[in-house]
Amino acid sequence: MGSAVKKQIVSMLGAKGGVGCSSLIALVSLALAIKNKYKIGVLDGIPFNQSMLFSYLPTTSPAHSLIQLKPYQEHLSSNIIEKYFASTENITYIPSISNNDQISSIDEIINLISKISSFFDFLLIDLSSFPFDQHSKILEISNNRSILTSLDHSSLIALKKTERRLNDYHFDVKTFNLISNQTHQNQILTKDTQSLSNGFSYLGMIPFFGENLSMDLLEKKQLQPHAEKSINIILESIIPKKTDQLTESLANNYSIKTSPEESNKISIHQIHELHQKLLEHLRKSGHLKESQKEGYFQKETLEPHAKEVLNNLIHEMKILSREVRQQLVSETINLAFGLGLLEQLLQDNLITEIMANGPHQIYVETKGKLQKSDVQFLDDQQLRTSIERILSPIGRRLDESQPYVDGRLLDGSRVNAVIPPVSLNGPILTIRKFSKKKLTVTDLINFGSLTQEAADFLGACVLARKNIVVSGGTGSGKTTLLNILSNFIPSNERIITIEDSAELQLAQDHVVRLESRPANLEGKGHISIRDLVINALRMRPDRIVVGECRGGEALDMLQAMNTGHDGSMTTAHANTSRDVISRLETMCLFAGVDLPLKAVREQISRAVELVVQQTRLPEGKRSITQISEIQGMEGDVIIIQDIFVYDKEKGLIRQPFIPSFIKSLNAVGYQWPGTK
């Protein structure tokens, strides 16, 4: 074996097929093993019986594949490697898979590559033989990377595409060696062809030696004089001249990882500076003539060009770490065309709520618990820009005459924003995220928020067209529960949903969605929830679902429930099932109709049949804590009876009380436990 060196993973990728990637890897492997006496592993991405690379090497057919080492990866040894893969002339050929192997994840291959590399001085990888979607992860763990091309026009065009693809993956292409392979005597690297590959570090040209050079080397144990000089160009890039220079060499030229400390050096000021340079470039080039806010709508058309500009700007910053480059590009793109620094919080599926108390103090809710985020905006204006980009697509405005607003994201997530002079902390933004996955009753049962017994009962109530009010505190999950209950509505019914900000996501086809509208700058054009409820009665609804009753619309909703629109649903803020009755009474009085309190209570007792109380518990869990029936009135008092009550240890417990409307539930196939 040659002198001790730090183990290296060497990846070679052809810009396109036919540029001689396999033959050159075989030649380099033989040169390292025979001439320099190093122990070489050669990794192939396809089964050996389909491999051109295998045909160039002297090794015998391997008995196994790399992925078959998975059961032994924690206890790998030289004996296992030798047993699984035959070695000849210091070269071990390793196919990553055989014809019958199944790989569940590229990470399985990556882990094994990292493990086996320690058993060789050099592990050479024919990256062109691996699937396209595996290239970036293999390149990440490689500390020597080369791109091969020929000098014909199609290869150079493919080379440019390869460069763009690597930039898209946020690699610094300057850390890639460029080798023009299989060149003939009449071919030269002109200025025109060289301009296609300016980003790479040009290593040199390898002539076309003929098909039998590998066999000649194997037989004569030495390179032919005309080949030695060219191959030495590659060998010198792979073998450090001094062992103690290797670490510095890799750090300067092939750095692909970054420490946590390096990641933390990225500041909002760097991102802001890149953002300003990007916008300046886009405006000068004519790609962006509109304002930043309007540019938000051009993200799909502007983003590819913007990424190319950013990659060039980051090249000038001499940042080699792929992770840092990726973070800078991603966050700058978000700032230019998205919702800025909020994007990373919105993409985190564990975060359910985002609360920006000004630009420098952002809290998030994760698993029901509040915690302060490390994310900060540069100033008030950056946060205002993000707020405006949220509101613009839905036609809402926020200014000194209207300093607070409700809105929604395109996925339905609820948004509230407040600005000075009402807010003393600067712009305030609250986003209640909607899960990307539509939750079902089964999910609530799995979360422990509901029992199967209670779920069957609620489903029967919806089918039997019982009028339901979902009550609960802020952030308790009322809208989510309403959405889940609405899934029980038969698909042959016409449903009209009415909301301040459209959040409900019903699964049925025949759904009409209505959304209220604030007044315009002249103070005209305001359309309230109450207006929409009244209008919905003329739209031949089978069911009306109101996202939330907050005012006088409660009276119109009750009248709709009492006049042939059974099975309607809504939500209201209240702490208990009993409290929701008082809330409905108060909201009905907001309607401005001079009704006696007893008449209002009679409306409630006749309209609402079921109250479902949703609560956010102290530990952050959201759960249904009461399911109660409104039975009618005794004198001036509305009678309410609990059907299910939450117990901390056992969950929802069915009470001995049998609902008075049980016969209507029997008609839809539901049987109350213990009855016939």
XYZ file of C-alpha atoms in Angstrom:
676
model
C 0.000 0.000 0.000
C 1.153 3.568 -0.640
C 1.989 6.083 2.035
C -0.722 6.832 4.508
C -3.227 9.419 3.357
C -6.573 10.571 4.614
C -9.287 8.483 2.967
C -10.842 10.239 0.004
C -14.120 9.776 -1.844
C -13.617 10.734 -5.494
C -16.722 11.243 -7.666
C -16.656 11.635 -11.440
C -19.704 12.711 -13.420
C -20.053 12.853 -17.186
C -21.838 15.900 -18.559
C -23.615 13.454 -20.872
C -23.353 9.841 -21.946
C -20.462 8.838 -24.174
C -17.768 11.146 -22.768
C -15.746 8.213 -21.408
C -16.505 8.523 -17.693
C -16.359 4.772 -16.999
C -13.172 4.156 -18.971
C -11.364 7.102 -17.333
C -12.363 5.951 -13.829
C -11.023 2.492 -14.647
C -7.773 3.971 -15.934
C -7.316 6.212 -12.873
C -8.120 3.266 -10.577
C -5.458 1.107 -12.231
C -2.917 3.931 -12.142
C -3.492 4.488 -8.423
C -3.433 0.783 -7.607
C -0.617 -0.469 -9.848
C 1.680 2.506 -10.172
C 1.158 4.024 -6.707
C 0.207 0.893 -4.763
C -2.887 2.386 -3.158
C -5.860 0.305 -2.052
C -8.747 1.320 -4.314
C -12.498 0.793 -4.135
C -14.542 1.427 -7.288
C -18.269 2.036 -6.769
C -20.785 1.532 -9.569
C -24.433 2.611 -9.578
C -25.759 -0.361 -11.578
C -25.492 -4.184 -11.397
C -22.104 -5.453 -12.611
C -23.651 -7.481 -15.465
C -24.920 -4.217 -16.998
C -21.780 -2.204 -16.332
C -19.241 -0.880 -18.832
C -16.997 0.077 -15.913
C -16.796 -3.533 -14.711
C -15.665 -4.674 -18.148
C -12.658 -2.312 -17.959
C -11.426 -3.697 -14.606
C -9.516 -6.917 -13.867
C -11.736 -7.937 -10.937
C -13.892 -11.043 -10.921
C -17.673 -10.966 -10.631
C -18.720 -9.729 -7.169
C -20.871 -12.070 -5.083
C -22.890 -9.279 -3.486
C -23.853 -5.603 -3.766
C -23.261 -2.625 -1.482
C -26.855 -2.488 -0.271
C -26.575 -6.094 0.892
C -24.051 -4.920 3.485
C -26.808 -3.028 5.317
C -27.324 -5.685 8.076
C -23.583 -5.501 8.877
C -22.996 -1.757 8.540
C -22.415 -1.227 12.265
C -19.815 -4.006 12.407
C -18.055 -3.795 9.045
C -14.569 -5.250 8.797
C -11.955 -5.938 6.130
C -12.923 -9.596 6.234
C -16.541 -8.815 5.384
C -15.481 -6.508 2.526
C -13.156 -9.165 1.111
C -15.829 -11.848 1.452
C -18.491 -9.792 -0.289
C -16.363 -8.248 -3.064
C -13.452 -9.847 -4.883
C -10.243 -7.811 -4.993
C -7.625 -7.942 -7.784
C -4.480 -5.833 -8.151
C -5.439 -3.714 -5.096
C -8.788 -2.886 -6.737
C -12.184 -3.859 -5.301
C -15.172 -3.444 -7.600
C -18.450 -2.709 -5.722
C -21.828 -2.503 -7.459
C -24.267 -0.481 -5.332
C -27.169 -2.790 -6.213
C -27.863 -6.110 -7.890
C -30.791 -6.866 -10.189
C -33.064 -7.884 -7.297
C -32.170 -5.268 -4.670
C -34.713 -2.783 -3.348
C -33.651 0.569 -1.879
C -36.122 2.455 0.294
C -33.989 5.604 0.571
C -30.826 7.115 -0.910
C -29.707 7.621 2.705
C -29.155 3.842 2.920
C -26.602 4.064 0.112
C -25.005 7.237 1.516
C -24.488 5.664 4.953
C -22.891 2.592 3.423
C -20.609 4.662 1.167
C -19.368 6.556 4.220
C -18.767 3.271 6.055
C -16.858 1.415 3.331
C -14.703 4.418 2.356
C -12.651 3.884 5.524
C -11.409 0.531 4.165
C -9.751 2.081 1.096
C -7.172 4.766 0.410
C -9.427 6.042 -2.370
C -13.050 5.228 -3.163
C -13.773 6.178 -6.796
C -17.434 6.604 -7.748
C -18.831 6.525 -11.268
C -21.563 9.044 -10.543
C -22.933 8.873 -14.096
C -24.168 5.348 -13.380
C -26.303 6.481 -10.425
C -29.873 7.813 -10.729
C -30.091 11.576 -11.216
C -31.877 12.175 -7.896
C -28.959 10.596 -5.975
C -26.196 12.792 -7.409
C -26.398 15.691 -4.959
C -26.203 13.564 -1.814
C -23.256 11.558 -3.105
C -21.481 14.775 -4.110
C -22.039 16.107 -0.586
C -19.914 13.337 0.940
C -17.258 13.465 -1.815
C -14.085 15.444 -1.143
C -12.856 15.282 -4.751
C -15.327 15.962 -7.562
C -14.779 16.077 -11.306
C -16.987 16.790 -14.302
C -16.076 15.146 -17.612
C -16.953 16.505 -21.021
C -15.939 16.187 -24.647
C -15.355 19.226 -26.831
C -18.156 18.540 -29.294
C -21.026 21.020 -29.283
C -23.657 18.728 -27.724
C -21.329 17.826 -24.823
C -20.569 21.487 -24.113
C -24.277 22.343 -24.103
C -24.837 19.439 -21.684
C -21.959 20.789 -19.572
C -23.686 24.146 -19.232
C -26.882 22.402 -18.136
C -24.870 20.430 -15.581
C -23.423 23.668 -14.224
C -26.897 25.190 -13.860
C -28.166 22.057 -12.139
C -25.291 22.111 -9.634
C -25.999 25.787 -8.967
C -29.646 24.923 -8.338
C -28.427 22.442 -5.723
C -26.291 25.278 -4.255
C -22.922 23.653 -4.939
C -19.954 25.943 -5.540
C -18.973 24.792 -9.025
C -15.507 26.245 -8.553
C -14.773 23.269 -6.297
C -15.398 20.892 -9.239
C -12.529 19.868 -11.529
C -13.391 20.050 -15.216
C -11.715 17.475 -17.457
C -12.084 17.431 -21.236
C -11.827 13.746 -22.017
C -11.256 11.759 -25.214
C -9.971 14.821 -27.093
C -8.373 14.336 -30.494
C -5.318 16.138 -31.791
C -7.312 18.584 -33.889
C -9.513 19.623 -30.958
C -8.626 22.627 -28.828
C -10.396 24.489 -26.042
C -11.265 27.778 -27.739
C -12.465 30.914 -25.968
C -16.004 30.190 -27.138
C -16.028 26.663 -25.741
C -14.201 27.693 -22.577
C -16.837 30.360 -21.877
C -19.395 27.602 -21.505
C -17.530 26.268 -18.479
C -16.168 29.349 -16.753
C -17.612 28.303 -13.407
C -15.574 25.083 -13.051
C -11.894 24.760 -12.161
C -10.377 23.613 -15.450
C -7.980 20.709 -14.805
C -6.829 19.764 -18.280
C -7.348 17.684 -21.403
C -7.102 13.907 -21.621
C -6.381 12.624 -25.154
C -8.196 9.682 -26.669
C -5.788 6.807 -26.006
C -7.707 4.015 -27.702
C -9.814 1.233 -26.268
C -7.023 -1.007 -24.877
C -5.078 1.381 -22.652
C -6.469 -0.147 -19.451
C -5.432 -3.653 -20.511
C -1.982 -2.419 -21.570
C -1.514 -0.808 -18.163
C -2.644 -3.981 -16.433
C -0.257 -6.171 -18.429
C 2.815 -3.893 -18.431
C 2.275 -2.526 -14.901
C 3.041 0.966 -16.151
C 1.482 3.759 -18.135
C 2.548 4.363 -21.697
C 4.718 7.509 -21.923
C 2.171 9.397 -24.037
C -0.579 8.627 -21.481
C 1.363 9.121 -18.264
C 1.602 12.906 -18.471
C -2.125 13.321 -19.018
C -3.220 10.852 -16.355
C -0.816 12.434 -13.868
C -2.892 15.624 -14.128
C -5.765 13.748 -12.516
C -3.586 11.796 -10.078
C -1.983 14.992 -8.778
C -5.435 16.484 -8.124
C -6.380 13.368 -6.153
C -3.144 12.613 -4.273
C -1.873 15.448 -2.045
C 1.864 15.949 -2.316
C 2.188 15.994 1.446
C -0.040 14.196 3.877
C -0.080 17.098 6.325
C -1.311 19.425 3.571
C -4.428 17.363 2.924
C -6.641 18.894 5.571
C -5.769 22.427 4.473
C -6.231 21.465 0.826
C -9.667 20.047 1.456
C -10.669 23.011 3.595
C -9.650 25.477 0.899
C -10.892 23.648 -2.171
C -13.429 20.963 -1.314
C -15.262 22.177 1.763
C -18.801 20.833 1.596
C -19.917 20.818 5.217
C -20.256 23.595 7.719
C -20.116 23.648 11.469
C -23.040 25.022 13.491
C -20.870 28.039 14.316
C -20.361 28.774 10.613
C -24.095 28.481 9.933
C -24.840 30.966 12.686
C -22.641 33.582 11.026
C -25.368 34.242 8.461
C -27.104 37.422 9.543
C -30.231 39.200 8.413
C -27.924 42.009 7.278
C -26.216 39.664 4.787
C -29.588 38.528 3.475
C -30.811 42.122 3.285
C -27.678 43.165 1.375
C -28.104 40.297 -1.113
C -31.787 41.177 -1.452
C -31.014 44.777 -2.352
C -28.335 43.742 -4.880
C -30.743 41.231 -6.426
C -33.533 43.793 -6.829
C -31.080 46.316 -8.260
C -29.863 43.763 -10.817
C -33.413 42.700 -11.771
C -34.476 46.305 -12.292
C -31.383 47.198 -14.338
C -31.833 44.111 -16.512
C -35.503 44.966 -17.065
C -36.772 41.782 -15.401
C -38.405 43.708 -12.564
C -40.040 47.015 -13.347
C -42.768 46.861 -10.735
C -42.660 47.398 -7.012
C -41.517 44.718 -4.579
C -45.100 44.005 -3.655
C -46.166 43.462 -7.255
C -43.071 41.339 -7.863
C -44.601 38.825 -5.446
C -47.020 37.774 -8.188
C -44.167 37.134 -10.651
C -42.301 34.615 -8.517
C -42.582 31.721 -10.966
C -41.187 33.718 -13.890
C -38.537 35.678 -11.970
C -37.204 33.012 -9.596
C -35.006 31.018 -12.064
C -33.180 34.156 -13.207
C -32.957 35.425 -9.620
C -31.284 32.208 -8.476
C -28.666 32.542 -11.199
C -27.939 36.122 -10.131
C -27.713 35.104 -6.465
C -25.328 32.254 -7.223
C -23.006 34.729 -8.955
C -23.254 37.174 -6.053
C -22.498 34.424 -3.537
C -19.520 33.285 -5.625
C -18.073 36.749 -5.044
C -18.549 36.283 -1.294
C -16.327 33.152 -1.513
C -18.686 31.027 0.562
C -17.808 27.387 -0.124
C -20.181 25.613 2.227
C -23.157 24.241 0.340
C -25.414 24.527 3.405
C -24.616 28.218 3.893
C -25.050 28.939 0.171
C -28.373 27.109 0.135
C -29.619 29.037 3.159
C -28.586 32.390 1.702
C -30.252 31.721 -1.652
C -33.432 30.341 -0.082
C -33.902 33.171 2.408
C -33.078 35.892 -0.120
C -35.560 34.437 -2.625
C -38.199 34.335 0.128
C -37.477 37.961 0.964
C -37.663 39.042 -2.675
C -40.689 37.065 -3.840
C -42.289 35.361 -0.855
C -43.197 36.243 2.701
C -39.623 36.871 3.747
C -38.347 35.215 6.877
C -41.847 33.939 7.650
C -41.481 31.324 4.907
C -39.225 29.045 6.956
C -41.708 29.165 9.845
C -44.638 28.471 7.539
C -42.829 25.451 6.076
C -42.221 23.936 9.528
C -45.062 21.457 10.010
C -44.546 21.378 13.790
C -45.410 25.079 14.138
C -49.135 25.755 14.467
C -49.108 29.491 15.191
C -46.754 32.387 14.441
C -46.857 35.614 16.465
C -44.647 38.535 15.389
C -44.622 41.205 18.104
C -42.779 43.699 15.938
C -39.803 42.852 13.706
C -37.420 41.611 16.412
C -39.634 39.430 18.590
C -41.304 36.430 16.992
C -42.952 33.654 18.986
C -44.221 30.326 17.660
C -46.531 27.677 19.038
C -45.259 24.112 18.794
C -47.278 21.224 20.233
C -49.414 23.716 22.123
C -46.455 25.447 23.797
C -45.156 28.965 23.100
C -41.469 29.570 22.492
C -39.402 32.427 21.130
C -38.014 31.973 17.621
C -34.516 32.937 16.494
C -36.005 34.499 13.359
C -35.946 38.306 13.223
C -36.825 40.890 10.611
C -34.394 43.695 9.900
C -36.902 46.475 10.537
C -40.581 47.431 10.539
C -40.630 47.872 6.772
C -39.592 44.263 6.077
C -42.401 42.989 8.284
C -44.873 45.430 6.688
C -43.869 44.166 3.228
C -44.615 40.574 4.282
C -48.002 41.640 5.674
C -48.904 43.494 2.478
C -47.981 40.466 0.381
C -50.383 38.373 2.429
C -53.238 40.852 2.081
C -52.849 41.879 -1.575
C -54.102 38.628 -3.180
C -57.290 38.670 -1.076
C -58.110 42.361 -1.578
C -57.644 43.473 2.032
C -55.951 46.719 3.016
C -54.005 47.934 6.035
C -53.258 51.628 6.606
C -53.672 54.344 9.208
C -57.378 54.634 8.512
C -57.765 50.833 8.858
C -54.885 49.821 11.182
C -56.077 46.258 11.863
C -57.294 43.554 9.521
C -58.227 39.878 9.309
C -57.028 37.892 6.326
C -55.885 34.474 5.235
C -53.070 32.805 3.382
C -53.768 30.977 0.144
C -53.947 27.673 2.059
C -56.645 29.084 4.376
C -54.404 29.826 7.371
C -55.882 32.648 9.439
C -54.049 35.988 9.592
C -54.493 39.043 11.787
C -52.362 42.162 11.481
C -52.211 45.390 13.483
C -50.018 48.418 12.761
C -49.322 51.775 14.456
C -50.879 53.962 15.729
C -53.005 51.204 17.292
C -49.936 49.031 17.963
C -47.145 50.521 20.041
C -44.684 47.699 19.210
C -44.599 48.262 15.472
C -46.409 45.937 13.032
C -48.009 42.945 14.784
C -48.773 39.781 12.824
C -50.514 36.629 14.012
C -50.845 33.579 11.749
C -52.807 30.511 12.784
C -51.586 27.847 10.397
C -53.783 25.233 8.820
C -52.415 21.747 8.589
C -51.381 20.788 5.050
C -53.051 17.465 5.688
C -56.830 17.604 6.033
C -57.611 16.172 9.448
C -60.306 13.542 9.856
C -62.237 12.068 12.761
C -59.709 9.233 12.824
C -56.931 11.774 13.419
C -58.815 13.279 16.373
C -59.238 9.807 17.849
C -55.527 9.074 17.397
C -54.650 12.415 19.041
C -56.843 11.518 22.023
C -59.124 14.500 21.351
C -62.159 12.302 20.770
C -63.282 8.743 21.460
C -64.682 6.400 18.832
C -67.977 6.254 20.724
C -68.341 10.056 20.735
C -67.259 10.240 17.078
C -70.001 7.789 16.043
C -72.551 9.862 17.950
C -71.478 13.171 16.362
C -71.478 11.620 12.890
C -75.029 10.386 13.434
C -76.119 13.843 14.626
C -74.799 15.454 11.425
C -76.492 12.812 9.251
C -79.744 13.278 11.181
C -79.574 17.031 10.448
C -79.162 18.249 14.015
C -78.273 21.945 14.344
C -74.843 22.162 15.978
C -72.844 24.958 17.612
C -69.133 24.316 18.199
C -67.929 26.481 21.067
C -64.534 27.094 22.623
C -61.865 29.642 23.409
C -59.416 31.316 21.050
C -57.118 28.790 19.399
C -58.979 25.805 20.814
C -59.585 24.258 17.380
C -63.212 25.208 16.726
C -62.792 25.776 12.987
C -60.833 22.550 12.567
C -63.544 20.602 14.379
C -66.282 22.278 12.342
C -64.446 21.310 9.182
C -64.191 17.682 10.339
C -67.869 17.495 11.325
C -68.881 18.895 7.949
C -67.306 15.835 6.299
C -70.276 13.800 7.578
C -72.686 15.849 5.445
C -73.939 13.711 2.519
C -72.432 14.654 -0.833
C -75.858 15.065 -2.482
C -76.712 18.155 -0.390
C -76.068 21.792 -1.332
C -73.851 23.448 1.285
C -73.213 27.171 1.626
C -70.305 28.282 3.790
C -70.084 31.834 5.110
C -66.888 33.182 6.685
C -64.980 36.358 7.465
C -61.874 34.779 5.945
C -62.394 31.598 3.949
C -60.816 28.803 6.026
C -63.181 25.857 5.761
C -62.100 23.120 3.367
C -65.107 20.910 2.770
C -64.615 17.664 0.887
C -67.997 17.680 -0.889
C -68.388 18.838 -4.499
C -71.570 20.901 -4.145
C -70.211 23.671 -1.922
C -70.756 27.428 -2.373
C -68.200 29.533 -0.469
C -69.030 33.095 0.561
C -66.642 35.539 2.220
C -67.351 38.886 3.846
C -65.741 42.049 2.511
C -64.487 45.148 4.349
C -65.318 48.679 3.217
C -63.178 50.327 0.549
C -61.181 53.557 0.937
C -64.387 55.601 0.596
C -65.993 53.593 3.403
C -68.367 51.857 1.001
C -68.893 48.309 -0.155
C -68.834 46.625 3.261
C -70.519 43.186 3.192
C -70.997 41.603 6.597
C -71.504 38.010 7.683
C -75.098 38.973 8.470
C -75.653 40.195 4.905
C -74.319 36.896 3.573
C -76.491 34.782 5.903
C -79.594 36.657 4.753
C -78.549 36.276 1.116
C -77.760 32.561 1.582
C -81.403 31.895 2.445
C -82.268 32.825 -1.151
C -79.708 30.408 -2.616
C -81.620 27.184 -1.958
C -79.231 25.805 0.696
C -79.663 22.362 2.251
C -77.191 23.338 4.917
C -75.647 26.627 5.992
C -72.247 26.541 7.685
C -71.131 29.824 9.248
C -67.448 29.924 10.162
C -68.069 31.955 13.290
C -70.912 33.981 14.783
C -69.623 37.152 16.425
C -72.507 39.581 16.272
C -76.004 40.174 14.960
C -75.689 37.392 12.379
C -76.372 34.966 15.257
C -80.062 35.954 15.172
C -80.288 35.351 11.412
C -78.517 32.016 11.839
C -81.011 30.936 14.493
C -83.917 31.968 12.266
C -82.446 29.932 9.400
C -82.175 26.894 11.673
C -85.813 27.393 12.668
C -87.124 27.785 9.137
C -86.290 24.582 7.320
C -82.489 24.637 7.188
C -81.897 21.825 9.666
C -78.390 20.466 9.971
C -76.735 23.882 9.886
C -73.572 24.506 11.903
C -71.547 27.383 13.280
C -68.951 28.225 15.936
C -68.965 30.696 18.823
C -66.545 31.782 21.529
C -67.457 30.411 24.971
C -65.783 28.681 27.907
C -68.446 26.003 28.506
C -71.561 24.613 26.872
C -73.678 26.627 29.300
C -71.760 29.833 28.544
C -72.442 29.546 24.811
C -76.151 30.141 25.479
C -75.385 33.469 27.150
C -73.059 34.350 24.265
C -75.788 33.636 21.704
C -78.230 35.763 23.696
C -75.804 38.686 23.703
C -75.027 38.354 19.999
C -78.715 38.299 19.103
C -79.154 41.592 20.924
C -76.436 43.047 18.631
C -78.830 42.582 15.712
C -80.630 45.762 16.791
C -84.034 44.082 16.864
C -86.078 44.977 19.923
C -86.860 41.450 21.136
C -87.648 40.423 24.719
C -84.928 38.237 26.265
C -87.418 35.367 26.633
C -88.147 35.466 22.905
C -84.407 35.285 22.152
C -84.037 32.305 24.491
C -86.957 30.568 22.821
C -85.264 31.043 19.451
C -82.053 29.489 20.829
C -83.789 26.546 22.524
C -85.758 25.678 19.388
C -82.906 26.195 16.903
C -79.798 24.720 18.530
C -79.911 21.036 19.414
C -76.303 20.218 20.160
C -73.355 22.135 21.626
C -69.850 20.688 21.213
C -67.294 22.302 23.515
C -63.670 22.367 22.306
C -60.918 23.247 24.801
C -57.185 23.804 24.693
C -55.929 22.049 27.827
C -53.069 23.416 30.010
C -50.526 20.987 28.514
C -51.311 22.359 25.027
C -53.499 19.469 23.853
C -56.793 20.340 22.147
C -59.734 18.167 23.046
C -63.535 17.992 23.002
C -64.551 18.378 26.650
C -68.381 18.462 26.460
C -71.106 17.330 24.109
C -74.415 18.688 25.355
C -78.055 18.716 24.242
C -80.248 21.807 24.498
C -83.612 20.341 25.559
C -85.861 23.374 25.577
C -87.062 25.751 28.265
C -88.476 25.531 31.731
C -89.943 28.912 32.523
C -87.319 31.472 31.490
C -84.363 29.067 31.708
C -82.865 27.061 28.841
C -82.255 23.445 29.881
C -78.946 21.914 28.791
C -77.866 18.351 29.531
C -74.404 16.831 29.077
C -74.206 13.705 26.906
C -70.397 13.283 27.019
C -68.014 14.881 29.530
C -64.210 14.934 29.444
C -62.214 13.126 32.114
C -58.467 13.784 32.314
C -57.658 10.109 32.805
C -60.279 8.434 30.610
C -61.105 11.033 27.951
C -64.726 11.625 26.907
C -67.090 9.636 29.123
C -70.654 8.887 28.026
C -73.212 10.004 30.619
C -76.300 7.989 31.687
C -78.540 10.601 30.042
C -80.082 9.477 26.722
C -80.643 12.299 24.174
C -84.269 13.176 23.532
C -83.724 13.009 19.753
C -82.424 9.427 19.839
C -85.198 8.199 17.519
C -84.014 10.489 14.739
C -80.532 9.050 15.178
C -81.935 5.533 14.953
C -83.383 6.502 11.577
C -79.838 6.999 10.194
C -78.619 3.684 11.587
C -77.203 4.801 14.941
C -77.930 2.733 18.055
C -77.419 4.261 21.490
C -75.305 1.843 23.573
C -77.431 -0.350 25.824
C -80.701 0.242 23.939
C -82.551 -1.886 21.387
